[in-house]
Short mmCIF file of C-alpha atoms in Angstrom, two decimals:
data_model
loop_
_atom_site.label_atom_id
_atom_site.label_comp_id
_atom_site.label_asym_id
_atom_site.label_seq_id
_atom_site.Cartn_x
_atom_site.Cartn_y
_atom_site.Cartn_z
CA UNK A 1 110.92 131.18 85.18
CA UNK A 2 108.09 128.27 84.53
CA UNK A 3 108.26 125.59 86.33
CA UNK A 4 105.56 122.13 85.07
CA UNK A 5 104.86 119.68 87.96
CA UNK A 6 103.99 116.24 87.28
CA UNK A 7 102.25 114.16 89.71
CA UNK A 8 101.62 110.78 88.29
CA UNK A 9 99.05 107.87 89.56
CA UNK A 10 99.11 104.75 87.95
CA UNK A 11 96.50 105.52 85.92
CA UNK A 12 96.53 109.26 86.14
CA UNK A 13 98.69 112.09 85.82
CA UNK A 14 97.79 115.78 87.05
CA UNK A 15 100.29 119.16 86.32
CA UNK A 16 100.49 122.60 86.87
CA UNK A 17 102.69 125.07 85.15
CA UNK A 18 103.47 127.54 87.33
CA UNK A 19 104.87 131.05 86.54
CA UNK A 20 107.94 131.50 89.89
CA UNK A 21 108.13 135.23 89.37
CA UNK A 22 104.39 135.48 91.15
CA UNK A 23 103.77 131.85 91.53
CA UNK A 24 100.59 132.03 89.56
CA UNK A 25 99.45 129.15 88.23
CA UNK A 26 99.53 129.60 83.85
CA UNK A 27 97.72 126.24 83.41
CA UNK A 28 96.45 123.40 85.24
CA UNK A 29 95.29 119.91 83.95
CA UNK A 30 94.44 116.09 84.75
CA UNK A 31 95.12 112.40 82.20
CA UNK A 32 92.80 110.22 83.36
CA UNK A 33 92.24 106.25 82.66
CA UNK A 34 95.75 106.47 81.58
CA UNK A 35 96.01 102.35 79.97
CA UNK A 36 92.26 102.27 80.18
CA UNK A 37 89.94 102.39 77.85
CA UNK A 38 87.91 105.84 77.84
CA UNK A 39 90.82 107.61 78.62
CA UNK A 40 91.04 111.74 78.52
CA UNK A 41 92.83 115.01 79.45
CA UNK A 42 91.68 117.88 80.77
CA UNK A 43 93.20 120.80 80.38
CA UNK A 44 92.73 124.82 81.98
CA UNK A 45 94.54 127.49 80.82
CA UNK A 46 94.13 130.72 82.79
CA UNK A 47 91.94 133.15 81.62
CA UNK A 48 90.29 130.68 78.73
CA UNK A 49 87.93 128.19 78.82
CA UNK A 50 88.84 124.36 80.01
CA UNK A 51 88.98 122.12 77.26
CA UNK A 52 88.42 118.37 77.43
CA UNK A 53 90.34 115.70 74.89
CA UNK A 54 89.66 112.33 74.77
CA UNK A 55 92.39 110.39 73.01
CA UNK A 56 93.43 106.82 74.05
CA UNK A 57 96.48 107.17 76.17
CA UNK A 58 98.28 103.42 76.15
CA UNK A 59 100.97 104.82 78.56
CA UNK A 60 102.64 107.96 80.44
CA UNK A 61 104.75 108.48 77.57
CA UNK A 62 101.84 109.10 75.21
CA UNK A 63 99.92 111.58 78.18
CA UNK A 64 102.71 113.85 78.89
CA UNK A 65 103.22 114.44 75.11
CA UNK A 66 99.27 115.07 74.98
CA UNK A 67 99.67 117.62 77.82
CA UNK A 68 102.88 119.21 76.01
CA UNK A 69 100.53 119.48 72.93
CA UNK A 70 98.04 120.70 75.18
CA UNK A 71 99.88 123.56 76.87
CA UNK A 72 101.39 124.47 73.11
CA UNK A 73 98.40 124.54 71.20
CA UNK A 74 97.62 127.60 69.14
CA UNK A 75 94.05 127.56 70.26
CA UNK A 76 94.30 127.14 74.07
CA UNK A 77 98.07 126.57 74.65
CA UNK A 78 99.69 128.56 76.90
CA UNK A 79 103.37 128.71 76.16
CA UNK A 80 104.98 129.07 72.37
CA UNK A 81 106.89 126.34 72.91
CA UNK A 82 108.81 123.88 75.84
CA UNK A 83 111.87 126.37 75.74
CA UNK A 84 109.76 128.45 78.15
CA UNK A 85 109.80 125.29 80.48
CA UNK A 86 112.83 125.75 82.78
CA UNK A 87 111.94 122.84 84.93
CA UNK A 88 110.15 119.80 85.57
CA UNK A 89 109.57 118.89 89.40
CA UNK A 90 107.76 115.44 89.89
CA UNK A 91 105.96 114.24 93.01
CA UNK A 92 107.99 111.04 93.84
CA UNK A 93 106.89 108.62 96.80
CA UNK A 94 109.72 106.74 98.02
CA UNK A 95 113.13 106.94 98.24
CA UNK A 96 113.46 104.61 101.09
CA UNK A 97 116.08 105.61 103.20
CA UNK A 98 118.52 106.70 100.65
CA UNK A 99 116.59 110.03 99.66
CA UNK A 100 114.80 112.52 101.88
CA UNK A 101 116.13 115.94 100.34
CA UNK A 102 114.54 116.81 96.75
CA UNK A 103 117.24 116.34 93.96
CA UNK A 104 117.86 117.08 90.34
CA UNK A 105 116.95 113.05 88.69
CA UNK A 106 120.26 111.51 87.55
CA UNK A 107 120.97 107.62 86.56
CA UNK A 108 121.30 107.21 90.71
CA UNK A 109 118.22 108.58 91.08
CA UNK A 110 116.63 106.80 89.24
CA UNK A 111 117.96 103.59 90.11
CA UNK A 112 116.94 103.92 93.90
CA UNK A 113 112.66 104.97 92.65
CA UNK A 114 112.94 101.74 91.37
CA UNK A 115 114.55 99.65 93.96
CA UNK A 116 111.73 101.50 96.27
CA UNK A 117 109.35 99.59 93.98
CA UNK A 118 108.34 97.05 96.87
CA UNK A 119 107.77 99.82 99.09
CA UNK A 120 105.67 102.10 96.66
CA UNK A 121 103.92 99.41 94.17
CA UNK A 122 101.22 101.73 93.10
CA UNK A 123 102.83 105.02 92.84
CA UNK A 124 106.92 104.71 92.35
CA UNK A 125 106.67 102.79 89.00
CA UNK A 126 104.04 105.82 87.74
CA UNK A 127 106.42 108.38 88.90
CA UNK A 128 109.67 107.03 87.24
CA UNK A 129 107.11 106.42 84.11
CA UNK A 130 106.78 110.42 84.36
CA UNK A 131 110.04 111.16 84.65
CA UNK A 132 111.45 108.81 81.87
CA UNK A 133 108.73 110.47 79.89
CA UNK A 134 109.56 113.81 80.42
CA UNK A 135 113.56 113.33 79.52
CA UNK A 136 112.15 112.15 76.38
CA UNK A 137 109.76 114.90 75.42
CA UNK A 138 111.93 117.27 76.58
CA UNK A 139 115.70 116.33 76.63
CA UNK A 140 118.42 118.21 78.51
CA UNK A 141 115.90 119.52 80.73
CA UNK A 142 116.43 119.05 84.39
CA UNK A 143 113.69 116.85 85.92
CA UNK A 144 113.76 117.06 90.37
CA UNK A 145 112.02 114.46 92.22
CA UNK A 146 110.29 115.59 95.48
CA UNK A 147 110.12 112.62 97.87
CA UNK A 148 106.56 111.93 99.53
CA UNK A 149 108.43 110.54 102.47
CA UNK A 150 110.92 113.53 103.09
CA UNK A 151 109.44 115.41 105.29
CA UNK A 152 108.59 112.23 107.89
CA UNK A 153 112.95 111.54 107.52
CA UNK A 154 113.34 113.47 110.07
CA UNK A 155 111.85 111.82 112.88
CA UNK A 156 113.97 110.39 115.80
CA UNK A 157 114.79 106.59 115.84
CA UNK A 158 112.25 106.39 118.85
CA UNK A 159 109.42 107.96 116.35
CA UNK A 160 110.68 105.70 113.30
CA UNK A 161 111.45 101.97 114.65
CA UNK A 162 108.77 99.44 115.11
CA UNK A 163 109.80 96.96 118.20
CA UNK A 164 110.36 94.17 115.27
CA UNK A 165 113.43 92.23 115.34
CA UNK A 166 116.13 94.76 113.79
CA UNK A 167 117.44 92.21 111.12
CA UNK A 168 114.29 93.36 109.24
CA UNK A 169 115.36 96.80 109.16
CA UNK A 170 118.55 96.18 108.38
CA UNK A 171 117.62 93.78 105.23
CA UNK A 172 114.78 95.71 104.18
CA UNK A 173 114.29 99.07 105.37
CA UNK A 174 111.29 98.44 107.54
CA UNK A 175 110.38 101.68 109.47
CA UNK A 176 107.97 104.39 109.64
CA UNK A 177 108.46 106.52 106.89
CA UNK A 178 105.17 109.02 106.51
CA UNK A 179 103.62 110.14 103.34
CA UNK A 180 101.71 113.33 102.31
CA UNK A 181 105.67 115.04 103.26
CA UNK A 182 104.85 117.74 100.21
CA UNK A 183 101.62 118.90 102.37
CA UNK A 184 102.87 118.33 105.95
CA UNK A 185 105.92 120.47 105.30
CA UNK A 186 104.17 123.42 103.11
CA UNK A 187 100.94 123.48 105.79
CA UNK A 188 103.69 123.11 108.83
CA UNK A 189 105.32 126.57 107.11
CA UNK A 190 102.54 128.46 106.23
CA UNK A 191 101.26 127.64 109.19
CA UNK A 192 104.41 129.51 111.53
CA UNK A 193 104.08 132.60 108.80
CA UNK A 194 100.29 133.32 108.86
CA UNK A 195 100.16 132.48 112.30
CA UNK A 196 102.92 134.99 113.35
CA UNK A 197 104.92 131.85 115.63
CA UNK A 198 108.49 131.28 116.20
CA UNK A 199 110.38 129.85 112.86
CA UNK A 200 112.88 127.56 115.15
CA UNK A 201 110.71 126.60 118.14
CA UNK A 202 107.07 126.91 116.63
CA UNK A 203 105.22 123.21 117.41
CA UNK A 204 102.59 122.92 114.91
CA UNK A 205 99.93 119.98 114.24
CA UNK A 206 98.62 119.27 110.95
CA UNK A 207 95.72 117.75 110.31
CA UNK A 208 95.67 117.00 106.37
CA UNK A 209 91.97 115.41 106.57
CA UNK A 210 90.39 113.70 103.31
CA UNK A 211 89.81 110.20 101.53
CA UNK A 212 93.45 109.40 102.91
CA UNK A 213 94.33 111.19 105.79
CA UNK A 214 97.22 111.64 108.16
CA UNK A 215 98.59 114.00 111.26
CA UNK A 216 102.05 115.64 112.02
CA UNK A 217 103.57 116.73 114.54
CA UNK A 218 106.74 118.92 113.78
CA UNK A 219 108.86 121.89 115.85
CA UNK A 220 110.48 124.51 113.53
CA UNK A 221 109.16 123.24 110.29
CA UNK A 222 111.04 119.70 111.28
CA UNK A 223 108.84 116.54 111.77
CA UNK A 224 108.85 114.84 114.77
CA UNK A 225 106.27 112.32 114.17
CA UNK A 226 103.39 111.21 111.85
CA UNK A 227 100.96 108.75 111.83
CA UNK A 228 101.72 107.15 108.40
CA UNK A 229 104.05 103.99 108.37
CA UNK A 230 106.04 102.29 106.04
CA UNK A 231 103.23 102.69 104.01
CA UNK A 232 100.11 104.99 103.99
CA UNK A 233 98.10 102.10 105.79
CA UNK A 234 98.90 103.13 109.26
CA UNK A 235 97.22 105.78 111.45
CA UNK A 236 93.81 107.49 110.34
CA UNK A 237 90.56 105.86 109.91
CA UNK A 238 90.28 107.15 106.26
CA UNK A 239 87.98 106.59 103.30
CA UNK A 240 88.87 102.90 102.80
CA UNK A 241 91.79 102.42 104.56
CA UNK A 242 91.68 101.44 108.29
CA UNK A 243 94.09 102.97 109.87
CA UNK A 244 95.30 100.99 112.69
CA UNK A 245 94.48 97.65 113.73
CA UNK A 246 95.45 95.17 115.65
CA UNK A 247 98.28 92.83 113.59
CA UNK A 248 96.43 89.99 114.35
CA UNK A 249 93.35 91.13 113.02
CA UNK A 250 95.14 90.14 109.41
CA UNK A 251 95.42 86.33 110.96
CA UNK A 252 92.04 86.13 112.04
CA UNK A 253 90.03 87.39 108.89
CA UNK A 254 92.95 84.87 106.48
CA UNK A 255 92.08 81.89 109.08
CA UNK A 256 88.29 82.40 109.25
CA UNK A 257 87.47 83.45 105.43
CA UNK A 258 90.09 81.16 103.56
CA UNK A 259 92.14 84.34 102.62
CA UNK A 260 95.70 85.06 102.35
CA UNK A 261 97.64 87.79 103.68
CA UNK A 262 97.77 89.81 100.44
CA UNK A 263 94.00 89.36 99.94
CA UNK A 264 93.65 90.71 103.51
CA UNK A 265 95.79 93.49 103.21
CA UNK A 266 93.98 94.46 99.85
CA UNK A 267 90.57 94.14 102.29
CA UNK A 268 92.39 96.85 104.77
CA UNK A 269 93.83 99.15 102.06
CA UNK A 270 90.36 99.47 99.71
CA UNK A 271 87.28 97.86 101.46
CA UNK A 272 87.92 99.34 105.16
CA UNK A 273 87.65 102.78 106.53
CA UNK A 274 84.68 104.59 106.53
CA UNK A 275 83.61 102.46 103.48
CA UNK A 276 83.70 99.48 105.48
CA UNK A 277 82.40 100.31 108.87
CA UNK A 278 79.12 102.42 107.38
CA UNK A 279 78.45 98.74 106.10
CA UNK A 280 79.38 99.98 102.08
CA UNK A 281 77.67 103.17 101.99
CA UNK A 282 80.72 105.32 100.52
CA UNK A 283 83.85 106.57 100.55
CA UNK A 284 83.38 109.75 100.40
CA UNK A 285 82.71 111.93 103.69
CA UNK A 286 80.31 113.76 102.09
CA UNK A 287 78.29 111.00 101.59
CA UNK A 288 78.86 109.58 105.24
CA UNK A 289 77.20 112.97 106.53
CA UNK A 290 74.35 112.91 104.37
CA UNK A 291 73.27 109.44 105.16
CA UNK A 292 74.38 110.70 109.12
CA UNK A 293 71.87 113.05 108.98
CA UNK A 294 69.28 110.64 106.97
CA UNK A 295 69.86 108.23 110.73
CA UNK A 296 71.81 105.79 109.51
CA UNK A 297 73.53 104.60 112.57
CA UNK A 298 76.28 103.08 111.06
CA UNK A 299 77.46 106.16 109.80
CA UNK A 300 76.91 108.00 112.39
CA UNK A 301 79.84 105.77 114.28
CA UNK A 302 81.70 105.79 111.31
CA UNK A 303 82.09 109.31 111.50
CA UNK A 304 82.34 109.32 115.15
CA UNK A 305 85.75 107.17 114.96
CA UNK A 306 87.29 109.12 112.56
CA UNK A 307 87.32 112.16 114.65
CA UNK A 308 87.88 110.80 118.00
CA UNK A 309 90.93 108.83 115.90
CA UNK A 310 91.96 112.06 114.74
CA UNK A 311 91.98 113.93 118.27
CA UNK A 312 93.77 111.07 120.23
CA UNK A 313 96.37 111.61 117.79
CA UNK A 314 96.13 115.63 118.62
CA UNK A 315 96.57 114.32 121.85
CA UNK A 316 99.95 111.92 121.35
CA UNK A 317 101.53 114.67 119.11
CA UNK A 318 101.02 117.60 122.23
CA UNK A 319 102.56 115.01 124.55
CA UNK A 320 105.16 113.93 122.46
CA UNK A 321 106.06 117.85 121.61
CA UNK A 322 105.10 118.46 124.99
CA UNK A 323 103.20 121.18 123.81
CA UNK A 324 101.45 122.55 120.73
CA UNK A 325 100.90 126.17 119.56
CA UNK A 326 99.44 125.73 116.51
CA UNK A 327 96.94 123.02 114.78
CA UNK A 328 95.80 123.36 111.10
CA UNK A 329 93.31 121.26 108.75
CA UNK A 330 94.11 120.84 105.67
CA UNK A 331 93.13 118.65 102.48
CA UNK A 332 89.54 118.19 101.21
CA UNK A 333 87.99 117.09 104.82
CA UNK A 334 90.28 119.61 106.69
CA UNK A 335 89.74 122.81 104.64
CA UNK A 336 85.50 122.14 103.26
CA UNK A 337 83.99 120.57 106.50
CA UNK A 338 83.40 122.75 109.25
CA UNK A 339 81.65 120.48 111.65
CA UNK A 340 84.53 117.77 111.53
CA UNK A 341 86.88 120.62 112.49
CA UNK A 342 84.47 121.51 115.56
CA UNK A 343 83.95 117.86 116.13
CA UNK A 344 87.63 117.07 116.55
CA UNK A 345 88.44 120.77 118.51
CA UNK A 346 85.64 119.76 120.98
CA UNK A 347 87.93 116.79 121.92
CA UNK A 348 90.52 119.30 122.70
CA UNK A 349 89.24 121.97 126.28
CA UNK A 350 91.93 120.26 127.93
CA UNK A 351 94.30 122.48 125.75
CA UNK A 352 92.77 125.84 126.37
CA UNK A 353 91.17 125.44 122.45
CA UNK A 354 87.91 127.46 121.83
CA UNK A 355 86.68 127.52 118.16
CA UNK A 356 85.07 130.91 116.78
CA UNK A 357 82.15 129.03 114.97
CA UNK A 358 81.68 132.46 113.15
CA UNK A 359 85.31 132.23 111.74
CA UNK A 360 84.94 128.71 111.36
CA UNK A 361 82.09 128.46 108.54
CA UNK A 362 84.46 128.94 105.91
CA UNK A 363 85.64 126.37 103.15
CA UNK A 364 88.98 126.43 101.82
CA UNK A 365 90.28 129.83 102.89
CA UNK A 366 93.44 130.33 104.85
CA UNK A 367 91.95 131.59 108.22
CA UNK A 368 92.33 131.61 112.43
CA UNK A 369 89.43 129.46 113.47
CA UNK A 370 90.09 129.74 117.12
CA UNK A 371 88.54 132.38 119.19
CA UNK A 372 90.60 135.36 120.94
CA UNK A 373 91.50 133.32 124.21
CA UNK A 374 91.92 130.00 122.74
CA UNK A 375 95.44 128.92 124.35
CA UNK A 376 96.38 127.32 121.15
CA UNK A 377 95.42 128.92 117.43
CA UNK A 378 93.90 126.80 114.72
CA UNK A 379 93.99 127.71 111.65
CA UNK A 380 92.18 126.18 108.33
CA UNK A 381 95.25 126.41 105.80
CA UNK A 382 94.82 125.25 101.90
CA UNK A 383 97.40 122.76 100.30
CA UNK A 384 99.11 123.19 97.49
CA UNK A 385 101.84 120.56 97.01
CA UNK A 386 101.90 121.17 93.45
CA UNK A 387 103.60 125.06 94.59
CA UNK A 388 105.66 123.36 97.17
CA UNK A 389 106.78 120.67 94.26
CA UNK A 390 107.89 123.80 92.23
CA UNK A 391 109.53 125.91 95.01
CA UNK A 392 111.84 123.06 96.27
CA UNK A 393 112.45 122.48 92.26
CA UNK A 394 113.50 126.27 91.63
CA UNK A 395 115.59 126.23 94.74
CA UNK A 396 117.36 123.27 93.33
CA UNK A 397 118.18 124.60 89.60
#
């Protein structure tokens, strides 16, 4: 069985097809500038050389049938043709509160991605663009959305609710609903396997670290909290987003600089983070450390924040669980950077958690990080939502 998952942007679409009898991955490939001028595809086919086609790409219509060309080609193709497709499983933000569980994409479907348009503006018009796209290229297939959001369904009320009159929930869905599900539930899993815990009682903190970032706290595989919102703007300190703020910090800036909310919120969603608060420098953590290291001060406390922000939230989630057994990083920060992972694990004696810095300089290899007597284990585990994406579509068809 092949399985093709489709994660679209609104400019950008990545897939994998992935072969579900070993769950290798046959080909791999990114649209870019999708609407833009200077668009292109990239595609890699296992065992053969990547290949790079520029082609304008008006919409997501024209880039999946570029990547179905792609992955069909006689030259560097990798199937004969899309009868060897099974499946298509799509990353899908929001469902709102209709959706959590992954389902096979009918007209109902459908109709709630876009009433969750509000909620997802950047990324829930892309993904039903992908799906609509795929029915075409491929009709009769069966297309499964994977919701973004399902994992953090789960939480309790007392996890969920802000203390904002209810009306607003009840007229608009306004809650905490998490994002990054796909990688908090596969890391969360892996996690209780490789680390040899308890399936039903294991509680497990992930840590998926990178330009957006976010922590989870679940017990059995089941979320009981995570610092993502309604939408990915809560929480972290993370490459430009700032995490959490005061409410009436959005007030003050619109009264002082002649700005309205929107333009705030835009301020708070791409000029914030550690973009803002190194005064511009990047938004890229890589870039942070270097100019760290060069004695830029301002960097220096931006990277500061985001790890003590990440280990007060260790903290909450071990309170609220009361308990952890297991943390894991994950995601580009998580899995490459080894001092971050010390950083935020020297925040943490209070837990009985000793790092092996020996086991520790490794980049993006599932490992135990923690020494023999740490209390708790932490583990570095890779993501692959793109594998979870096509598991939860297999089970489903």
């Amino acid at each position: 069985m092949k399985i093709l998952v489709i994660n679209c942007g609104s400019s950008s679409l990545k897939y994998q097809l992935i072969n579900m009898e070993d769950e290798s991955v046959i080909a791999k490939g990114l649209c870019e500038r999708i609407g833009i001028e200077g668009s292109k595809l990239t595609h890699e086919p296992a065992g053969k050389d990547k290949v790079v086609i520029e082609n304008a790409m008006p919409t997501h219509k024209t880039a999946i049938q570029m990547v179905m060309d792609a992955l069909q080609n006689p030259e560097y193709g990798v199937i004969a043709s899309t009868d060897e497709i099974s499946a298509i499983g799509h990353r899908v933000l929001h469902g709102g509160k209709v959706y959590s569980d992954s389902i096979v994409v009918d007209e109902d479907v459908k109709r709630v991605i876009r009433e969750c348009f509000d909620l997802g503006p950047l990324h829930n018009p892309a993904n039903l663009m992908g799906i609509e796209a795929c029915e075409a290229a491929m009709p009769g297939k069966p297309n499964v959305a994977v919701w973004d959001t399902g994992f953090g369904m789960a939480m309790p009320e007392k996890a969920y609710m802000y203390a904002i009159p209810h009306e607003y929930y009840e007229k608009y869905s306004i809650r905490r609903y998490g994002f990054h599900g796909t990688s908090h539930k596969f890391v969360s899993g892996e996690a209780i396997k490789f680390g040899g815990l308890d399936p039903k009682n294991a509680k497990v903190i992930v840590c998926h670290l990178g330009n957006g970032a976010s922590v989870s706290a679940s017990i059995g595989g089941k979320c009981v909290d995570t610092s993502m919102g309604l939408t990915p703007l809560e929480g972290l300190i993370m490459g430009t987003r700032s995490g959490d703020v005061d409410p009436a910090v959005v007030q003050f800036i619109a009264n002082k600089e002649g700005k309205d909310v929107n333009e705030v919120l835009n301020i708070l969603n791409k000029k914030s983070g550690v973009l803002g608060m190194s005064g511009g420098i990047s938004s890229d953590f890589r870039d942070i450390e270097n100019a760290k290291k060069e004695g830029n001060h301002l960097a220096e406390v931006a990277l500061d924040a985001f790890i003590y922000r990440v280990a007060k939230y260790i903290g909450a989630y071990t309170a609220a669980m009361n308990g952890v057994d297991a943390i894991a990083f994950t995601a580009g920060v998580g899995e490459n950077d080894k001092a971050s992972r010390k950083a935020i694990c020297e925040y943490l004696g209070y837990l009985g958690v000793k790092i092996d810095d020996e086991a520790n300089d490794v980049r993006g290899k599932m490992r135990v990080i923690s020494a023999a007597d740490s209390k708790v284990k932490v583990m570095l585990i890779p993501t692959n939502e793109e594998l979870a994406i096509a598991r939860e579509t297999k089970a489903l068809i």
